[in-house]
Amino acid sequence: MMQKKQLCILGSTGSIGTQTLDVVRRHPDRYEVYAICAHRSIDLLIAQAREFRPDVVCIADESLYAPLRDALADMPVKVWSGADSIAEMVTMPSIDIVVASMVGYAGLRPTIEAIKAGKTIALANKETLVVAGEIICDLAVRHHTPILPVDSEHSAIFQSLVGEDRSEIEKILLTASGGPFRTYSLEQMKTVTAADALKHPNWDMGAKITIDSASMMNKGFEVIEAKWLFGVPVEKVQVLVHPQSIVHSAVQFTDGAIKAQLGAPDMRLPIQYALSFPERLKSDFPRADLFALKDLTFEEPDLARFPNLALAYEAMRQGGNMPCVLNAANEVANLAFRQGRCGFLQMSDIIRTTMTRTDFIHKPTYDDYVATDAAARRIAEELL
Ligand code: MG
């Protein structure tokens, strides 16, 4: 009999977390939920604990510890809370795979701890690689920890690279839906609201990443993510706006061949592939009907209307702690836009100015990243 893989899901109540649990639900013979963790969504976390019966349930917001403990008092489950508990939870010996799907900078520390403990990482939290890609990759090599991408584009690239030699990559072709404002003029983009931005044409995602998609910061982050995951300079990562979201990304090799992964836009497929790699598991997820597709189109991104993409390339060219600054300023601007405290285009101004005002560190340590994150957030807040 096959040993079931024990999962730890960080951010289990979010978009990736709930879809990961749906994959587990479909393969009870293969996966078991050992630990789940949420930021604040206590009701859903309780429901997940009752359905999946994990050994550990953790809530990041410590003020919710007592109600969570009381709600699960009849179950044989450890109830924990706070950032230190999350960092400890990911290292527990029974855990095989840590699904890192927390939102934003908060995912960095537990991911580092999980890598050090040698857990296979199914990585959905791209901010972790944006902020500290070099540290993460060095640690993963040192501790022989596989990092498997959950992001749909990076899963597509990863799938295209199976059986290939990475030194033969000529270019990575990273596709982008273009988001809800793909065809808007700069004038129109001045007055769009968070509600407009939250209507993503193809993907159903959390609020933070949906705004990042609309501003194309998400794609900028994914360029940086691709650099670290596949060891290519960002100059070799070409973004293609592909509104149909059927080609999830591709790799062009040194002989001119292009390999792509196609499919219906459904995050459960890349999640399942990260969990089952190198195997493929049967699924009844929706299939892409190629006959129904009128056309597959590819456009060059417009950096004048989507300056965040240019800012991400710039941050990576400068290197050091600059991508960390980019991420921190974006987290502040993204939240401010969702709260109606700044305009859509103003987000890029805040990020750009924060990048020029934060002290540059060429070779940052982990502590430097923590300090940079705090400093950049302060500067970005002052700009609002
Ligand atoms: Mg993506």
Tab-separated table of C-alpha atoms and ligand atoms in Angstrom:
chain	number	residue	atom	x	y	z
A	1	MET	CA	0.000	0.000	0.000
A	2	MET	CA	1.166	3.472	-0.863
A	3	GLN	CA	2.076	5.790	1.980
A	4	LYS	CA	-0.178	8.836	1.965
A	5	LYS	CA	1.580	12.181	1.575
A	6	GLN	CA	1.068	14.416	4.594
A	7	LEU	CA	0.310	18.014	3.688
A	8	CYS	CA	0.725	21.264	5.537
A	9	ILE	CA	-1.331	24.013	3.882
A	10	LEU	CA	-0.418	27.611	4.701
A	11	GLY	CA	-3.293	29.874	3.772
A	12	SER	CA	-5.818	27.012	3.664
A	13	THR	CA	-8.852	29.333	3.533
A	14	GLY	CA	-7.595	31.360	0.552
A	15	SER	CA	-8.157	30.710	-3.123
A	16	ILE	CA	-5.190	28.319	-3.567
A	17	GLY	CA	-5.747	26.733	-0.138
A	18	THR	CA	-9.378	25.820	-0.779
A	19	GLN	CA	-8.528	24.491	-4.241
A	20	THR	CA	-5.691	22.428	-2.755
A	21	LEU	CA	-8.188	20.909	-0.337
A	22	ASP	CA	-10.442	20.147	-3.304
A	23	VAL	CA	-7.576	18.206	-4.892
A	24	VAL	CA	-7.077	16.330	-1.596
A	25	ARG	CA	-10.802	15.580	-1.471
A	26	ARG	CA	-10.509	13.914	-4.899
A	27	HIS	CA	-7.488	11.797	-3.917
A	28	PRO	CA	-8.068	10.595	-0.344
A	29	ASP	CA	-5.941	7.534	-1.117
A	30	ARG	CA	-2.883	9.712	-1.759
A	31	TYR	CA	-3.024	12.796	0.409
A	32	GLU	CA	-3.807	13.556	4.016
A	33	VAL	CA	-4.037	16.981	5.618
A	34	TYR	CA	-1.659	17.121	8.582
A	35	ALA	CA	-1.774	20.860	9.282
A	36	ILE	CA	-3.769	23.859	8.111
A	37	CYS	CA	-3.242	27.523	8.780
A	38	ALA	CA	-5.212	30.672	8.022
A	39	HIS	CA	-4.735	34.344	8.675
A	40	ARG	CA	-8.151	35.340	10.032
A	41	SER	CA	-10.943	33.327	8.324
A	42	ILE	CA	-11.822	31.379	11.440
A	43	ASP	CA	-15.243	29.990	10.389
A	44	LEU	CA	-13.928	28.390	7.235
A	45	LEU	CA	-10.847	27.139	9.106
A	46	ILE	CA	-13.105	25.414	11.654
A	47	ALA	CA	-15.161	23.825	8.877
A	48	GLN	CA	-11.960	22.601	7.183
A	49	ALA	CA	-10.701	21.151	10.476
A	50	ARG	CA	-13.967	19.212	10.889
A	51	GLU	CA	-13.864	17.868	7.338
A	52	PHE	CA	-10.155	17.003	7.021
A	53	ARG	CA	-9.304	16.225	10.673
A	54	PRO	CA	-5.727	17.561	10.671
A	55	ASP	CA	-3.358	17.114	13.623
A	56	VAL	CA	-2.634	20.841	13.838
A	57	VAL	CA	-4.791	23.884	13.146
A	58	CYS	CA	-3.173	27.283	13.322
A	59	ILE	CA	-4.477	30.837	13.084
A	60	ALA	CA	-2.016	33.644	12.374
A	61	ASP	CA	-4.055	36.318	14.134
A	62	GLU	CA	-3.452	35.595	17.838
A	63	SER	CA	-6.606	37.402	18.937
A	64	LEU	CA	-8.593	34.541	17.372
A	65	TYR	CA	-6.798	31.779	19.278
A	66	ALA	CA	-9.363	31.386	22.104
A	67	PRO	CA	-12.472	31.179	19.876
A	68	LEU	CA	-10.683	28.688	17.599
A	69	ARG	CA	-9.580	26.510	20.533
A	70	ASP	CA	-13.100	26.554	22.014
A	71	ALA	CA	-14.740	25.712	18.694
A	72	LEU	CA	-12.493	22.659	18.250
A	73	ALA	CA	-12.467	21.591	21.931
A	74	ASP	CA	-14.253	18.305	21.145
A	75	MET	CA	-11.601	17.253	18.605
A	76	PRO	CA	-8.171	15.649	19.153
A	77	VAL	CA	-6.351	18.503	17.436
A	78	LYS	CA	-3.551	20.866	18.430
A	79	VAL	CA	-4.643	24.490	18.133
A	80	TRP	CA	-1.865	27.038	17.707
A	81	SER	CA	-1.587	30.707	16.806
A	82	GLY	CA	0.920	33.347	15.796
A	83	ALA	CA	3.907	33.648	13.476
A	84	ASP	CA	6.277	31.617	15.706
A	85	SER	CA	3.817	28.707	15.761
A	86	ILE	CA	3.529	28.754	11.962
A	87	ALA	CA	7.311	28.677	11.648
A	88	GLU	CA	7.427	25.677	14.015
A	89	MET	CA	4.446	23.891	12.463
A	90	VAL	CA	6.031	23.615	8.990
A	91	THR	CA	9.002	21.689	10.428
A	92	MET	CA	6.955	18.910	12.077
A	93	PRO	CA	8.476	15.501	11.203
A	94	SER	CA	5.315	13.930	9.743
A	95	ILE	CA	4.895	16.591	7.066
A	96	ASP	CA	6.004	15.695	3.517
A	97	ILE	CA	4.793	18.691	1.491
A	98	VAL	CA	4.257	22.298	2.543
A	99	VAL	CA	1.833	24.160	0.292
A	100	ALA	CA	3.001	27.765	0.629
A	101	SER	CA	-0.080	29.745	-0.307
A	102	MET	CA	-0.103	32.558	2.208
A	103	VAL	CA	-0.494	36.036	0.745
A	104	GLY	CA	2.456	38.391	0.492
A	105	TYR	CA	5.559	38.912	2.607
A	106	ALA	CA	4.090	36.898	5.506
A	107	GLY	CA	4.901	33.730	3.550
A	108	LEU	CA	8.660	34.302	3.624
A	109	ARG	CA	9.589	33.082	7.100
A	110	PRO	CA	7.561	29.837	7.154
A	111	THR	CA	8.806	28.995	3.653
A	112	ILE	CA	12.412	29.437	4.780
A	113	GLU	CA	11.796	27.230	7.830
A	114	ALA	CA	10.132	24.540	5.689
A	115	ILE	CA	13.048	24.529	3.237
A	116	LYS	CA	15.542	24.188	6.090
A	117	ALA	CA	13.515	21.226	7.375
A	118	GLY	CA	13.775	19.595	3.930
A	119	LYS	CA	10.047	19.639	3.186
A	120	THR	CA	8.981	19.578	-0.458
A	121	ILE	CA	7.603	23.039	-1.196
A	122	ALA	CA	4.569	23.535	-3.444
A	123	LEU	CA	5.071	27.242	-3.946
A	124	ALA	CA	2.122	29.515	-4.630
A	125	ASN	CA	3.429	32.484	-2.662
A	126	LYS	CA	5.425	34.238	-5.392
A	127	GLU	CA	6.238	37.186	-3.105
A	128	THR	CA	8.625	34.856	-1.267
A	129	LEU	CA	10.817	34.561	-4.374
A	130	VAL	CA	10.373	38.225	-5.297
A	131	VAL	CA	11.556	39.385	-1.889
A	132	ALA	CA	14.352	36.922	-1.205
A	133	GLY	CA	14.868	34.706	-4.259
A	134	GLU	CA	18.603	34.367	-3.758
A	135	ILE	CA	18.350	33.240	-0.120
A	136	ILE	CA	15.489	30.849	-0.942
A	137	CYS	CA	17.322	29.241	-3.865
A	138	ASP	CA	20.613	28.905	-1.952
A	139	LEU	CA	18.796	27.258	0.954
A	140	ALA	CA	16.892	24.909	-1.350
A	141	VAL	CA	20.146	23.722	-2.933
A	142	ARG	CA	21.868	23.359	0.435
A	143	HIS	CA	19.014	21.364	1.988
A	144	HIS	CA	18.147	19.407	-1.215
A	145	THR	CA	14.607	20.735	-1.001
A	146	PRO	CA	12.515	20.595	-4.173
A	147	ILE	CA	10.498	23.748	-4.917
A	148	LEU	CA	7.586	22.933	-7.212
A	149	PRO	CA	5.691	25.823	-8.785
A	150	VAL	CA	1.939	26.148	-8.256
A	151	ASP	CA	1.579	29.391	-10.209
A	152	SER	CA	-0.094	28.342	-13.493
A	153	GLU	CA	2.528	29.983	-15.739
A	154	HIS	CA	5.456	28.509	-13.851
A	155	SER	CA	3.819	25.124	-13.742
A	156	ALA	CA	3.485	25.364	-17.539
A	157	ILE	CA	7.167	26.266	-17.871
A	158	PHE	CA	8.111	23.498	-15.443
A	159	GLN	CA	6.037	20.977	-17.427
A	160	SER	CA	7.648	22.173	-20.684
A	161	LEU	CA	11.082	21.609	-19.141
A	162	VAL	CA	10.539	17.980	-18.088
A	163	GLY	CA	13.247	15.961	-19.805
A	164	GLU	CA	15.061	19.071	-21.026
A	165	ASP	CA	18.421	20.574	-20.126
A	166	ARG	CA	18.009	24.040	-18.618
A	167	SER	CA	21.177	25.257	-20.337
A	168	GLU	CA	19.277	24.873	-23.623
A	169	ILE	CA	16.618	27.447	-22.738
A	170	GLU	CA	16.770	30.355	-25.172
A	171	LYS	CA	13.749	32.215	-23.875
A	172	ILE	CA	10.874	31.788	-21.495
A	173	LEU	CA	7.555	32.899	-22.974
A	174	LEU	CA	5.459	33.998	-20.015
A	175	THR	CA	1.818	34.553	-20.918
A	176	ALA	CA	-0.486	37.119	-19.303
A	177	SER	CA	-4.236	37.510	-19.678
A	178	GLY	CA	-3.818	41.283	-19.682
A	179	GLY	CA	-6.508	41.617	-17.017
A	180	PRO	CA	-9.707	43.664	-17.135
A	181	PHE	CA	-8.017	46.875	-18.402
A	182	ARG	CA	-6.104	45.352	-21.307
A	183	THR	CA	-7.884	47.558	-23.861
A	184	TYR	CA	-8.377	50.671	-21.677
A	185	SER	CA	-6.729	54.001	-22.527
A	186	LEU	CA	-4.516	55.734	-19.958
A	187	GLU	CA	-7.332	58.268	-19.544
A	188	GLN	CA	-9.842	55.516	-18.715
A	189	MET	CA	-7.410	53.877	-16.295
A	190	LYS	CA	-7.253	57.051	-14.179
A	191	THR	CA	-10.774	56.556	-12.884
A	192	VAL	CA	-11.124	52.775	-12.533
A	193	THR	CA	-12.117	51.461	-9.096
A	194	ALA	CA	-11.202	48.379	-7.092
A	195	ALA	CA	-14.607	46.878	-7.993
A	196	ASP	CA	-13.751	47.239	-11.728
A	197	ALA	CA	-10.344	45.644	-11.165
A	198	LEU	CA	-11.787	42.729	-9.223
A	199	LYS	CA	-13.664	41.512	-12.309
A	200	HIS	CA	-10.926	39.311	-13.729
A	201	PRO	CA	-11.867	37.898	-17.150
A	202	ASN	CA	-10.483	34.346	-16.812
A	203	TRP	CA	-9.172	33.435	-13.384
A	204	ASP	CA	-10.902	33.317	-10.026
A	205	MET	CA	-8.351	34.466	-7.442
A	206	GLY	CA	-7.984	36.329	-4.149
A	207	ALA	CA	-8.420	40.129	-3.975
A	208	LYS	CA	-4.739	41.081	-3.622
A	209	ILE	CA	-3.555	39.057	-6.612
A	210	THR	CA	-6.533	40.141	-8.734
A	211	ILE	CA	-5.516	43.803	-8.284
A	212	ASP	CA	-1.902	42.818	-9.015
A	213	SER	CA	-3.150	41.150	-12.210
A	214	ALA	CA	-5.072	44.241	-13.291
A	215	SER	CA	-1.961	46.422	-12.788
A	216	MET	CA	0.323	43.717	-14.265
A	217	MET	CA	2.447	43.781	-11.122
A	218	ASN	CA	1.519	40.130	-10.837
A	219	LYS	CA	3.245	39.524	-14.181
A	220	GLY	CA	6.257	41.548	-13.065
A	221	PHE	CA	6.493	39.340	-9.977
A	222	GLU	CA	6.169	36.268	-12.179
A	223	VAL	CA	9.109	37.415	-14.332
A	224	ILE	CA	11.208	37.544	-11.147
A	225	GLU	CA	9.746	34.234	-9.970
A	226	ALA	CA	10.734	32.622	-13.300
A	227	LYS	CA	14.269	33.938	-12.971
A	228	TRP	CA	14.742	32.221	-9.629
A	229	LEU	CA	12.837	29.011	-10.343
A	230	PHE	CA	14.478	28.295	-13.689
A	231	GLY	CA	17.836	30.051	-13.334
A	232	VAL	CA	17.492	32.397	-16.309
A	233	PRO	CA	18.217	36.133	-16.376
A	234	VAL	CA	15.086	38.325	-16.614
A	235	GLU	CA	16.201	39.505	-20.071
A	236	LYS	CA	15.372	35.982	-21.259
A	237	VAL	CA	11.822	36.152	-19.901
A	238	GLN	CA	9.443	37.589	-22.508
A	239	VAL	CA	5.910	38.530	-21.455
A	240	LEU	CA	3.165	37.889	-24.017
A	241	VAL	CA	-0.356	39.191	-23.504
A	242	HIS	CA	-2.599	36.269	-24.383
A	243	PRO	CA	-6.204	37.182	-23.511
A	244	GLN	CA	-7.631	33.661	-23.949
A	245	SER	CA	-5.510	32.178	-21.105
A	246	ILE	CA	-5.230	28.811	-22.860
A	247	VAL	CA	-1.456	28.731	-23.429
A	248	HIS	CA	-0.288	28.905	-19.821
A	249	SER	CA	3.314	29.678	-20.845
A	250	ALA	CA	6.040	28.191	-23.021
A	251	VAL	CA	9.762	27.658	-23.396
A	252	GLN	CA	11.770	28.382	-26.535
A	253	PHE	CA	14.902	26.267	-26.829
A	254	THR	CA	18.255	26.968	-28.487
A	255	ASP	CA	17.276	24.973	-31.598
A	256	GLY	CA	14.159	27.143	-32.076
A	257	ALA	CA	11.640	24.592	-30.799
A	258	ILE	CA	8.877	25.941	-28.579
A	259	LYS	CA	7.138	23.743	-25.985
A	260	ALA	CA	4.023	24.997	-24.269
A	261	GLN	CA	1.437	23.682	-21.853
A	262	LEU	CA	-2.180	24.389	-22.721
A	263	GLY	CA	-5.413	23.805	-20.870
A	264	ALA	CA	-8.555	25.337	-19.487
A	265	PRO	CA	-7.835	28.006	-16.853
A	266	ASP	CA	-8.285	26.011	-13.638
A	267	MET	CA	-5.761	26.325	-10.799
A	268	ARG	CA	-6.476	22.830	-9.551
A	269	LEU	CA	-4.437	21.362	-12.399
A	270	PRO	CA	-1.136	23.087	-11.513
A	271	ILE	CA	-1.831	22.480	-7.791
A	272	GLN	CA	-2.387	18.767	-8.416
A	273	TYR	CA	0.704	18.541	-10.640
A	274	ALA	CA	2.867	20.105	-7.911
A	275	LEU	CA	1.542	17.537	-5.431
A	276	SER	CA	1.828	14.503	-7.718
A	277	PHE	CA	5.002	15.323	-9.691
A	278	PRO	CA	6.537	13.445	-11.470
A	279	GLU	CA	3.247	11.548	-11.890
A	280	ARG	CA	0.079	12.825	-13.516
A	281	LEU	CA	-3.184	11.950	-11.798
A	282	LYS	CA	-6.503	11.477	-13.571
A	283	SER	CA	-8.898	14.383	-13.162
A	284	ASP	CA	-12.318	15.499	-14.289
A	285	PHE	CA	-11.312	19.175	-14.370
A	286	PRO	CA	-12.752	21.030	-17.397
A	287	ARG	CA	-10.918	20.371	-20.666
A	288	ALA	CA	-9.913	23.075	-23.137
A	289	ASP	CA	-11.993	22.535	-26.286
A	290	LEU	CA	-9.592	23.455	-29.069
A	291	PHE	CA	-12.356	23.298	-31.703
A	292	ALA	CA	-14.331	25.912	-29.775
A	293	LEU	CA	-11.398	28.328	-29.774
A	294	LYS	CA	-11.784	30.926	-32.504
A	295	ASP	CA	-8.246	32.215	-32.127
A	296	LEU	CA	-5.208	32.289	-29.885
A	297	THR	CA	-3.651	35.754	-29.920
A	298	PHE	CA	-0.421	37.160	-28.514
A	299	GLU	CA	0.367	40.870	-28.034
A	300	GLU	CA	3.377	42.719	-26.736
A	301	PRO	CA	2.659	44.282	-23.299
A	302	ASP	CA	2.245	48.080	-23.253
A	303	LEU	CA	4.692	49.373	-20.658
A	304	ALA	CA	3.306	52.923	-20.893
A	305	ARG	CA	-0.090	51.794	-19.643
A	306	PHE	CA	1.315	49.089	-17.350
A	307	PRO	CA	4.468	50.660	-15.838
A	308	ASN	CA	4.531	48.107	-13.002
A	309	LEU	CA	5.905	45.553	-15.414
A	310	ALA	CA	8.811	47.876	-16.276
A	311	LEU	CA	9.356	48.587	-12.558
A	312	ALA	CA	9.681	44.864	-11.869
A	313	TYR	CA	12.331	44.424	-14.602
A	314	GLU	CA	14.111	47.501	-13.225
A	315	ALA	CA	14.049	46.172	-9.649
A	316	MET	CA	15.539	42.884	-10.811
A	317	ARG	CA	18.219	44.632	-12.889
A	318	GLN	CA	19.277	46.574	-9.784
A	319	GLY	CA	19.058	43.385	-7.704
A	320	GLY	CA	19.989	43.386	-4.017
A	321	ASN	CA	17.081	44.431	-1.824
A	322	MET	CA	15.295	46.314	-4.636
A	323	PRO	CA	12.755	43.554	-5.472
A	324	CYS	CA	11.973	43.489	-1.727
A	325	VAL	CA	11.290	47.247	-1.893
A	326	LEU	CA	9.134	46.694	-4.985
A	327	ASN	CA	7.065	44.087	-3.144
A	328	ALA	CA	6.638	46.085	0.071
A	329	ALA	CA	5.614	49.269	-1.758
A	330	ASN	CA	3.205	47.245	-3.874
A	331	GLU	CA	1.594	45.604	-0.834
A	332	VAL	CA	0.954	49.064	0.629
A	333	ALA	CA	-0.295	50.554	-2.666
A	334	ASN	CA	-2.450	47.514	-3.503
A	335	LEU	CA	-4.228	47.665	-0.124
A	336	ALA	CA	-4.633	51.460	-0.354
A	337	PHE	CA	-6.256	51.085	-3.793
A	338	ARG	CA	-8.637	48.410	-2.500
A	339	GLN	CA	-9.580	50.749	0.352
A	340	GLY	CA	-10.142	53.680	-2.022
A	341	ARG	CA	-7.175	55.603	-0.591
A	342	CYS	CA	-5.332	55.914	-3.916
A	343	GLY	CA	-6.031	55.774	-7.639
A	344	PHE	CA	-5.129	52.919	-9.969
A	345	LEU	CA	-2.235	54.657	-11.741
A	346	GLN	CA	-1.046	56.215	-8.475
A	347	MET	CA	-0.011	52.724	-7.304
A	348	SER	CA	2.878	52.773	-9.803
A	349	ASP	CA	3.944	56.284	-8.706
A	350	ILE	CA	4.109	55.156	-5.097
A	351	ILE	CA	6.175	52.083	-5.983
A	352	ARG	CA	8.552	54.047	-8.236
A	353	THR	CA	9.187	56.752	-5.621
A	354	THR	CA	9.622	54.193	-2.825
A	355	MET	CA	12.255	52.443	-4.965
A	356	THR	CA	14.268	55.666	-5.262
A	357	ARG	CA	13.961	56.589	-1.563
A	358	THR	CA	14.764	53.291	0.167
A	359	ASP	CA	18.423	52.584	0.981
A	360	PHE	CA	19.955	50.136	-1.495
A	361	ILE	CA	21.714	47.039	-0.154
A	362	HIS	CA	23.721	45.047	-2.670
A	363	LYS	CA	24.051	41.739	-0.757
A	364	PRO	CA	21.185	41.639	1.755
A	365	THR	CA	20.958	39.122	4.591
A	366	TYR	CA	17.625	37.873	5.922
A	367	ASP	CA	17.683	40.631	8.579
A	368	ASP	CA	18.338	43.220	5.861
A	369	TYR	CA	15.209	42.020	4.048
A	370	VAL	CA	13.147	42.374	7.237
A	371	ALA	CA	14.482	45.926	7.744
A	372	THR	CA	14.018	46.818	4.062
A	373	ASP	CA	10.423	45.572	4.105
A	374	ALA	CA	9.615	47.750	7.129
A	375	ALA	CA	11.402	50.825	5.752
A	376	ALA	CA	9.796	50.576	2.314
A	377	ARG	CA	6.333	50.172	3.851
A	378	ARG	CA	6.887	53.296	5.945
A	379	ILE	CA	7.994	55.303	2.923
A	380	ALA	CA	5.109	54.070	0.780
A	381	GLU	CA	2.573	54.895	3.533
A	382	GLU	CA	3.954	58.438	3.771
A	383	LEU	CA	3.402	58.885	0.034
A	384	LEU	CA	-0.314	58.158	0.291
B	1	MG	MG	0.094	33.252	-12.428
